[in-house]
Structure formats: C-alpha cells, structure tokens
mmCIF file of C-alpha atoms in Angstrom:
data_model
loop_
_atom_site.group_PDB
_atom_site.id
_atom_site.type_symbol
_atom_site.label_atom_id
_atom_site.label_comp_id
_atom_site.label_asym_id
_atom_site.label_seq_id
_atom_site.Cartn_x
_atom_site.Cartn_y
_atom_site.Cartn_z
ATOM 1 C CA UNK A 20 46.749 56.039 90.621
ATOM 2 C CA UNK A 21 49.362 53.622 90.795
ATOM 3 C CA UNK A 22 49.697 49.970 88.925
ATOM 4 C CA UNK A 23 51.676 47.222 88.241
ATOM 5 C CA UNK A 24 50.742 44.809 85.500
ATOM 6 C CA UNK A 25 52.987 41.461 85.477
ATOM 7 C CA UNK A 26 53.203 38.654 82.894
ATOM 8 C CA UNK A 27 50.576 36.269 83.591
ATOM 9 C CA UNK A 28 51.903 32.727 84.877
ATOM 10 C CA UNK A 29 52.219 30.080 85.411
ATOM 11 C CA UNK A 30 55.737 29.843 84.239
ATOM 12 C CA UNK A 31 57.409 26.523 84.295
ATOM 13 C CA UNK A 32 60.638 26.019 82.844
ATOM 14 C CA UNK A 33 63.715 23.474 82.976
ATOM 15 C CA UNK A 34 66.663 23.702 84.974
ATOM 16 C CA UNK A 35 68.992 26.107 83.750
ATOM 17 C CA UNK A 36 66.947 27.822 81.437
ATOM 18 C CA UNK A 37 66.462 31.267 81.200
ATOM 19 C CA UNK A 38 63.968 33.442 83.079
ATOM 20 C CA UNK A 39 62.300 36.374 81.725
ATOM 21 C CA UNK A 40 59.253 37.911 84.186
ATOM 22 C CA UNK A 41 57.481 41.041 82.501
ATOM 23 C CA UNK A 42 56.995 43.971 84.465
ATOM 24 C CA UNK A 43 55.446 47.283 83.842
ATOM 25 C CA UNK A 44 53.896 50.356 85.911
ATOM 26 C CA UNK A 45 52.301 53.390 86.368
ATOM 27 C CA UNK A 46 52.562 55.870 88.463
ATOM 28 C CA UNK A 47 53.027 59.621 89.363
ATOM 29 C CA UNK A 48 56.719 61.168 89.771
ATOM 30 C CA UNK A 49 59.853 58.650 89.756
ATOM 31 C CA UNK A 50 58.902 55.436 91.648
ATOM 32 C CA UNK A 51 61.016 53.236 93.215
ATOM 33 C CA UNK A 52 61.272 49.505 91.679
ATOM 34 C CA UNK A 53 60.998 46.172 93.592
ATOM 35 C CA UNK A 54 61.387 42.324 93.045
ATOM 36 C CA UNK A 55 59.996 40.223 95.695
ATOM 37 C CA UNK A 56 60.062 36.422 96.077
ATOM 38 C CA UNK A 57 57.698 34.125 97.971
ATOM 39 C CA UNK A 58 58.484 30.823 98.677
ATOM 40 C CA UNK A 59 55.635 28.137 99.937
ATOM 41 C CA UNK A 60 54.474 29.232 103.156
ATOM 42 C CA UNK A 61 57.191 31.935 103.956
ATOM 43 C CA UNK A 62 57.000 35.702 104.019
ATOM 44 C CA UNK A 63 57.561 38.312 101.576
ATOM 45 C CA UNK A 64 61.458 38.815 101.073
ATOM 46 C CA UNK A 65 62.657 41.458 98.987
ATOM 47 C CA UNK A 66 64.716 40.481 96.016
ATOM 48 C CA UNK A 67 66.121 43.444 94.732
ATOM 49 C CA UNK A 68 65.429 46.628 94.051
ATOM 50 C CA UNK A 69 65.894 49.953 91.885
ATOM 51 C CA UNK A 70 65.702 53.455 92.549
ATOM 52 C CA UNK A 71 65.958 55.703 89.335
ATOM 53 C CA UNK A 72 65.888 55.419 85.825
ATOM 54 C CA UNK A 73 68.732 53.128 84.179
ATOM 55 C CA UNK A 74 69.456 51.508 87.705
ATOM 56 C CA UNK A 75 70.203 47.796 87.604
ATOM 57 C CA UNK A 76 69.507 45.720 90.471
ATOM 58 C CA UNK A 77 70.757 42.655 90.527
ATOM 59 C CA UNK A 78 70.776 39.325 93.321
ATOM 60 C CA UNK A 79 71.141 35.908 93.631
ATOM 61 C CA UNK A 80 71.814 35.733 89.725
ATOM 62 C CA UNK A 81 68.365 37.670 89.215
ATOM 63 C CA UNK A 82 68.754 41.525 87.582
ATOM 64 C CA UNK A 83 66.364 44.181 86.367
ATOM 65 C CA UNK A 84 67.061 47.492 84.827
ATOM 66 C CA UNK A 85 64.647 50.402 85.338
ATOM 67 C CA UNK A 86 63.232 51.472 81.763
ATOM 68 C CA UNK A 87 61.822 54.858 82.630
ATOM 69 C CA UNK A 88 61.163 55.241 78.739
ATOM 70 C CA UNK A 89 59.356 52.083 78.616
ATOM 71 C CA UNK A 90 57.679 51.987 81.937
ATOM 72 C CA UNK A 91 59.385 48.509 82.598
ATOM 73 C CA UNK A 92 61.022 46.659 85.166
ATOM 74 C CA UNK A 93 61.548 42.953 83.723
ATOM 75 C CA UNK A 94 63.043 40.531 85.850
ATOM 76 C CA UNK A 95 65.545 38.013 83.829
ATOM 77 C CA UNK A 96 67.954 35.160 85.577
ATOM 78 C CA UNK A 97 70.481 33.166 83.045
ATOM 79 C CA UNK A 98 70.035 29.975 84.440
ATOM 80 C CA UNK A 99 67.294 29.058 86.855
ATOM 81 C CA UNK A 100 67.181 26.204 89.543
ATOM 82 C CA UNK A 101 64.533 24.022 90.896
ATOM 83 C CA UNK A 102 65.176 25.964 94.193
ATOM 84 C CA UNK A 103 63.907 29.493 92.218
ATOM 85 C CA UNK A 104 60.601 28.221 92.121
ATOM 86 C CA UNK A 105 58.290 30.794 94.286
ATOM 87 C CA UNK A 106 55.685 33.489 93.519
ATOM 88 C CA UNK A 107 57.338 36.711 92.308
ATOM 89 C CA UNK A 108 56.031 40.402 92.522
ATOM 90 C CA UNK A 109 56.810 43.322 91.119
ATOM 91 C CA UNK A 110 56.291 46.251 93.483
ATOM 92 C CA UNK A 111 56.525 49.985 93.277
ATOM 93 C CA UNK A 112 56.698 52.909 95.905
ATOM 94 C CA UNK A 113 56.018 55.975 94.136
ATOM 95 C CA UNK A 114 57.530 58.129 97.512
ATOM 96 C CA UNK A 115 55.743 60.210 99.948
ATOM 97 C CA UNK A 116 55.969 59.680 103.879
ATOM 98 C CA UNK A 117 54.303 56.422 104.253
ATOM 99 C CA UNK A 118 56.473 54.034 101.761
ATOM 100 C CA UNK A 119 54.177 51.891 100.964
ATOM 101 C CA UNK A 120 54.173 49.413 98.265
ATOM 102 C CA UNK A 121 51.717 48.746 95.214
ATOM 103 C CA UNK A 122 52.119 44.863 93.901
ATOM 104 C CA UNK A 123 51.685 43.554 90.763
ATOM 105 C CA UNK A 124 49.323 40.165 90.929
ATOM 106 C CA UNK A 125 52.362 37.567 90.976
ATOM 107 C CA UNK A 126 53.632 35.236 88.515
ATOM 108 C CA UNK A 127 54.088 31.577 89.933
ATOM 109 C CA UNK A 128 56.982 30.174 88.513
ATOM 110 C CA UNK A 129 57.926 26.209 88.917
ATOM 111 C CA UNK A 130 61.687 24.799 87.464
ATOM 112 C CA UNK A 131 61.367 21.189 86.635
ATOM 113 C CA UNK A 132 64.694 19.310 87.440
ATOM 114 C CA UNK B 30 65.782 38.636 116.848
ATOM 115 C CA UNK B 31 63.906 35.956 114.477
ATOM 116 C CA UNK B 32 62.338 38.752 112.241
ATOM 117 C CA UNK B 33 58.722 39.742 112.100
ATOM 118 C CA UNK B 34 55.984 37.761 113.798
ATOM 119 C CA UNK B 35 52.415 36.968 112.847
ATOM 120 C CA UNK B 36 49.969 34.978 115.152
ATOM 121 C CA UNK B 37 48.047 32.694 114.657
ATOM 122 C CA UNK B 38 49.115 31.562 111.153
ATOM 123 C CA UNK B 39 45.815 30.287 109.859
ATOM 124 C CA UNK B 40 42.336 31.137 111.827
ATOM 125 C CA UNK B 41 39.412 29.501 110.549
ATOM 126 C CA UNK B 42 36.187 31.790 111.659
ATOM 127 C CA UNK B 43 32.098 31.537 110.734
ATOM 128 C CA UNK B 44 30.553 34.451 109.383
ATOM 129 C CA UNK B 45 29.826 37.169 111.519
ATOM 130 C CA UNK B 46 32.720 36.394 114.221
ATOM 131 C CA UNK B 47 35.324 38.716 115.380
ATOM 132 C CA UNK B 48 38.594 38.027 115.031
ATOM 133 C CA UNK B 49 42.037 39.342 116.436
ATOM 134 C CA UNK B 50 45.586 39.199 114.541
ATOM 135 C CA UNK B 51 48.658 40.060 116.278
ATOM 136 C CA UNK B 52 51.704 41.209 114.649
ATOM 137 C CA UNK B 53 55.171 41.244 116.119
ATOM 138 C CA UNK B 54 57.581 43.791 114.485
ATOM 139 C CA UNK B 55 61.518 43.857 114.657
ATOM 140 C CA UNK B 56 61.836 45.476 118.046
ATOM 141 C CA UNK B 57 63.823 48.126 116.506
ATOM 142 C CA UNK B 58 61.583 49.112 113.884
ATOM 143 C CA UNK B 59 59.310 52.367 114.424
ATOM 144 C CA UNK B 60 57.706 52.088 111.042
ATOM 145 C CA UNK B 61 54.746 48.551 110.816
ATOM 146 C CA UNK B 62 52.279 48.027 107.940
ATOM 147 C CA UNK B 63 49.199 45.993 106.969
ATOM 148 C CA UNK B 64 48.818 44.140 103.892
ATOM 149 C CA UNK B 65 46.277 42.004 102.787
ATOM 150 C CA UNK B 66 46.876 39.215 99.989
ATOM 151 C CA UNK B 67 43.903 37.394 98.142
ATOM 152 C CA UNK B 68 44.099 34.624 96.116
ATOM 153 C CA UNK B 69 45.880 35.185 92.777
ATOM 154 C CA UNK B 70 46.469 39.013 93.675
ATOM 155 C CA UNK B 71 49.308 40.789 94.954
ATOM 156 C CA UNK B 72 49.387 42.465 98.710
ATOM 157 C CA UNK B 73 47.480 45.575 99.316
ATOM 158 C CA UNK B 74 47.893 48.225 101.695
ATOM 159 C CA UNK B 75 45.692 48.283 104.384
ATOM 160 C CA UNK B 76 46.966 50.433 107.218
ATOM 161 C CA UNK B 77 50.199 51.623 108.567
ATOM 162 C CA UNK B 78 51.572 52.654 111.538
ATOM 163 C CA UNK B 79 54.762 55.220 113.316
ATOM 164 C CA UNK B 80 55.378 54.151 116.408
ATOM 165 C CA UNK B 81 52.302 53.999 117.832
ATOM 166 C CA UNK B 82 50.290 56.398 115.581
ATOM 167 C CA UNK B 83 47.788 55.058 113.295
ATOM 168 C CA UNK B 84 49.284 57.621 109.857
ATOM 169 C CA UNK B 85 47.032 56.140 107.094
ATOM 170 C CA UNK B 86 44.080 54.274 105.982
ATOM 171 C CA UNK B 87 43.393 52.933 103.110
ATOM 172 C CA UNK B 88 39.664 52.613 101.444
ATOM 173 C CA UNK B 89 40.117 48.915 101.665
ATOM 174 C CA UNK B 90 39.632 49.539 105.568
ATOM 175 C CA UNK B 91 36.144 49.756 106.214
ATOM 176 C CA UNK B 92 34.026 50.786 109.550
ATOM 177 C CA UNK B 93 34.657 46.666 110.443
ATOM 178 C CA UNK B 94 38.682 46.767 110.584
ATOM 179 C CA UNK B 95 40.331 48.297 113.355
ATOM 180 C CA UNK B 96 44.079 48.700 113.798
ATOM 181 C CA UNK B 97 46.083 49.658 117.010
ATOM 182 C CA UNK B 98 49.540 49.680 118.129
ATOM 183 C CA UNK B 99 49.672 50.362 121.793
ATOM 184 C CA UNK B 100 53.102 51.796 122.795
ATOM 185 C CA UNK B 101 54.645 51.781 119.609
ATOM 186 C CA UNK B 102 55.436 47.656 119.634
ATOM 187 C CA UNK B 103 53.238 45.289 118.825
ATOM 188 C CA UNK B 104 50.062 45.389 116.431
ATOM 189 C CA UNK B 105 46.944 44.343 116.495
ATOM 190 C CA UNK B 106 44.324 43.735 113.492
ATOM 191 C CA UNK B 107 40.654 42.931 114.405
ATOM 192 C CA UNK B 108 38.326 42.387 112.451
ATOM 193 C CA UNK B 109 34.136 42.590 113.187
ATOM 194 C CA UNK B 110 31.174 40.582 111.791
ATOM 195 C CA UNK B 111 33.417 38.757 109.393
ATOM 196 C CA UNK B 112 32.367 38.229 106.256
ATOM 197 C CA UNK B 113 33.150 35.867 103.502
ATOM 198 C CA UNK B 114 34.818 38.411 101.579
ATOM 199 C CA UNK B 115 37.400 38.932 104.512
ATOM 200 C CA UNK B 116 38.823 35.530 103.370
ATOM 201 C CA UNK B 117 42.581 36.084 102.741
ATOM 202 C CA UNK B 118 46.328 36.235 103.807
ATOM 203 C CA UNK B 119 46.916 39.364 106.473
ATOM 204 C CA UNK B 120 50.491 40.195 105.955
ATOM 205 C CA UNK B 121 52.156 42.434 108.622
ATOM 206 C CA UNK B 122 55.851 44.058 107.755
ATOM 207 C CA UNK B 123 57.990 46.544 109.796
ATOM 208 C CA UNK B 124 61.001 49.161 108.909
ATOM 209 C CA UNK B 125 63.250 50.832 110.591
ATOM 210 C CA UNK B 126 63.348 53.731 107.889
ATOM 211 C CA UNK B 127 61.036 54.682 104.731
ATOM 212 C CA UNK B 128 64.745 55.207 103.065
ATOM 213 C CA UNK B 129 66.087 51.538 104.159
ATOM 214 C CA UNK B 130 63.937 49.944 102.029
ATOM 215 C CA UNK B 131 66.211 46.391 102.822
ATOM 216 C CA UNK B 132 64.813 47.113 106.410
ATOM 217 C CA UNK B 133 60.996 46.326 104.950
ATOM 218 C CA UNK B 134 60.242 43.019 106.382
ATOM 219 C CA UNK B 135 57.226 41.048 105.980
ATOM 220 C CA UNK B 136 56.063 38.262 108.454
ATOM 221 C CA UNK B 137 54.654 35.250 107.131
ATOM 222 C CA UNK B 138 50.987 36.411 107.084
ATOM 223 C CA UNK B 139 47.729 35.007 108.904
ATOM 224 C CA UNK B 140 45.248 33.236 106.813
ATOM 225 C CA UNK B 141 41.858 33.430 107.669
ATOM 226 C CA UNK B 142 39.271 31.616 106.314
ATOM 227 C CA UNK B 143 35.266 32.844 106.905
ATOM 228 C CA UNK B 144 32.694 29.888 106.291
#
C-alpha cells in the first residue's frame, strides 16, 4: 500500500535559518506530491504541490523537487520566520477516482525569534 | 463563501454516547471527504463522498460510523457507542475536481474527546 515516512520533529530553529523537512514514499504507479501546513487551531492548507518526476513546487519561499529515483519529496525554505512555525505533512495521491490523500505523521516545527 | 465548515469544533462525550458532526462544504464543490487526525499522526481517510453518493469506505470505518450527505450539500458524521479510541480531530475537506487539487479544502476539524 501506500506510505509516507517524514523526518521526525520537533524541529526548532532560529530566524532565518534554513529549513530542510525529509520526505519519502511509497506507492504504486506515479503519485502525486503534497506539502501541507497547519497552523495552531486552523485547517489543513495546501502548500504546494508536485505532479511528476523532476517537478519543483515551490510557495511562499518553500520548494520541493520530486525525486522519483530516490522516492523523495524534501521540503527546504532559505530563510525561515517565526511566522513558519506550524505542523507540516507530506501527502501523496497515488490517482484513481477518489483522490484521496495518504499523510505522513507531521513534523512540528517552531522558529525562535 | 468563508471556506469549509465544521461544527461543533470540540465535543466532549462519555463512553458509549452518540455523537453527530456536521460538515459544511464550499457550496460549489461536488466532491467532500472524511479525515480523521490522532495525536502525533497524520489525517486518514475515512469516507468520501460525490454529490450525494457515499463512493468509498475505508477499513478505518467500522459498523459504529455512519456517513451521509443528503442532497449532495452538507455532511454528516455520527458516530455510535463511542469509545475511547474514537478520541481525535474529524477533519472534513471538499473539491470541486479530483484534477484541481488547489480546490481540496480542509475545514478546521472537530475534536472529540470520549471520557
């Protein structure tokens, strides 16, 4: 079946450091990749996203390149801010009718001013 | 429209209640799915719905959950004989199209707590 295995957090980190979130999957045929963000008590919002191999997605100063060779979607931002902290997921749809999503477990990430 | 809509945002229930989510889509959107999120875990498909029909279940669904969507618009998530187990976010989202993927909203979820 499908998976998504994510670096294990916390992360915390200092204003504009760099941000590196590991990402990798399985799954049958050629998925589709996601980044979502959730902020304290707010819904799921979908950061960016990726739909074949060597695809970059890219938003809000966050990108992540589809590594069909290596199974890996790692998120990476130059220079975070406090406002970047949130719980981020990396999600895969691996196509069919329904769309729907399989999440990695989250990696809480807090930026220290 | 203010987005997706999930009511009540935290229910607080003892064992062996029913309870009764409600999940506002995007009026436009003919696609709305289930998710539920336990601590430390990512979300995980419970149940989704076009328009009105009911297309798939997952596992994670057993005889206690039931799911409608009466005339295609809003949802409804109840759950029977809670259990302690049950204790977790209930995340609704809606699309307009499987291929719109920017279209997949989420509400903010309903947290229920079993004691």
């Amino acid at each position: 079946g499908n998976s998504v295995t994510q670096m294990e957090g916390p992360v915390t980190l200092s204003e504009e450091a760099f941000l590196t979130i590991n990402c990798t999957y399985t799954a049958t045929g050629y998925p589709s990749l996601f980044w979502y963000v959730q902020y304290p008590g707010e819904g799921l919002q979908l950061l960016l996203k990726a739909t074949k191999a060597d695809d970059k997605g890219s938003n809000k100063g966050f990108e992540a390149t589809y590594r069909k060779e290596t199974t890996s979607f790692h998120l990476e931002k130059g220079s975070v801010q406090v406002s970047d902290s949130a719980v981020y997921f990396c999600a895969l749809n691996s196509g069919g009718s329904n769309y729907k999503l399989t999440f990695g477990k989250g990696t809480l990430l807090t930026v220290n001013p | 429209d203010t987005g997706v809509s999930q009511n009540p945002r935290h229910k607080i229930t003892k064992r062996g209640q029913n309870v009764t989510f409600r999940c506002d889509p995007i009026s436009e959107h003919n696609r709305l799915y289930w998710y539920r999120q336990t601590l430390g875990q990512g979300p995980e498909f419970l149940t989704y719905f076009q328009n009105e029909a009911q297309l798939e279940k997952s596992r994670l669904l057993s005889d206690r959950f039931s799911a409608e969507r009466p005339k295609g618009s809003f949802s409804t998530l109840e759950i029977q004989r809670t259990e302690q187990g049950d204790s977790a976010m209930y995340l609704c989202a809606s699309s307009p199209d499987p291929r719109d993927h920017y279209g997949y909203t989420f509400g903010s979820g309903t947290r229920l707590t079993v004691v």
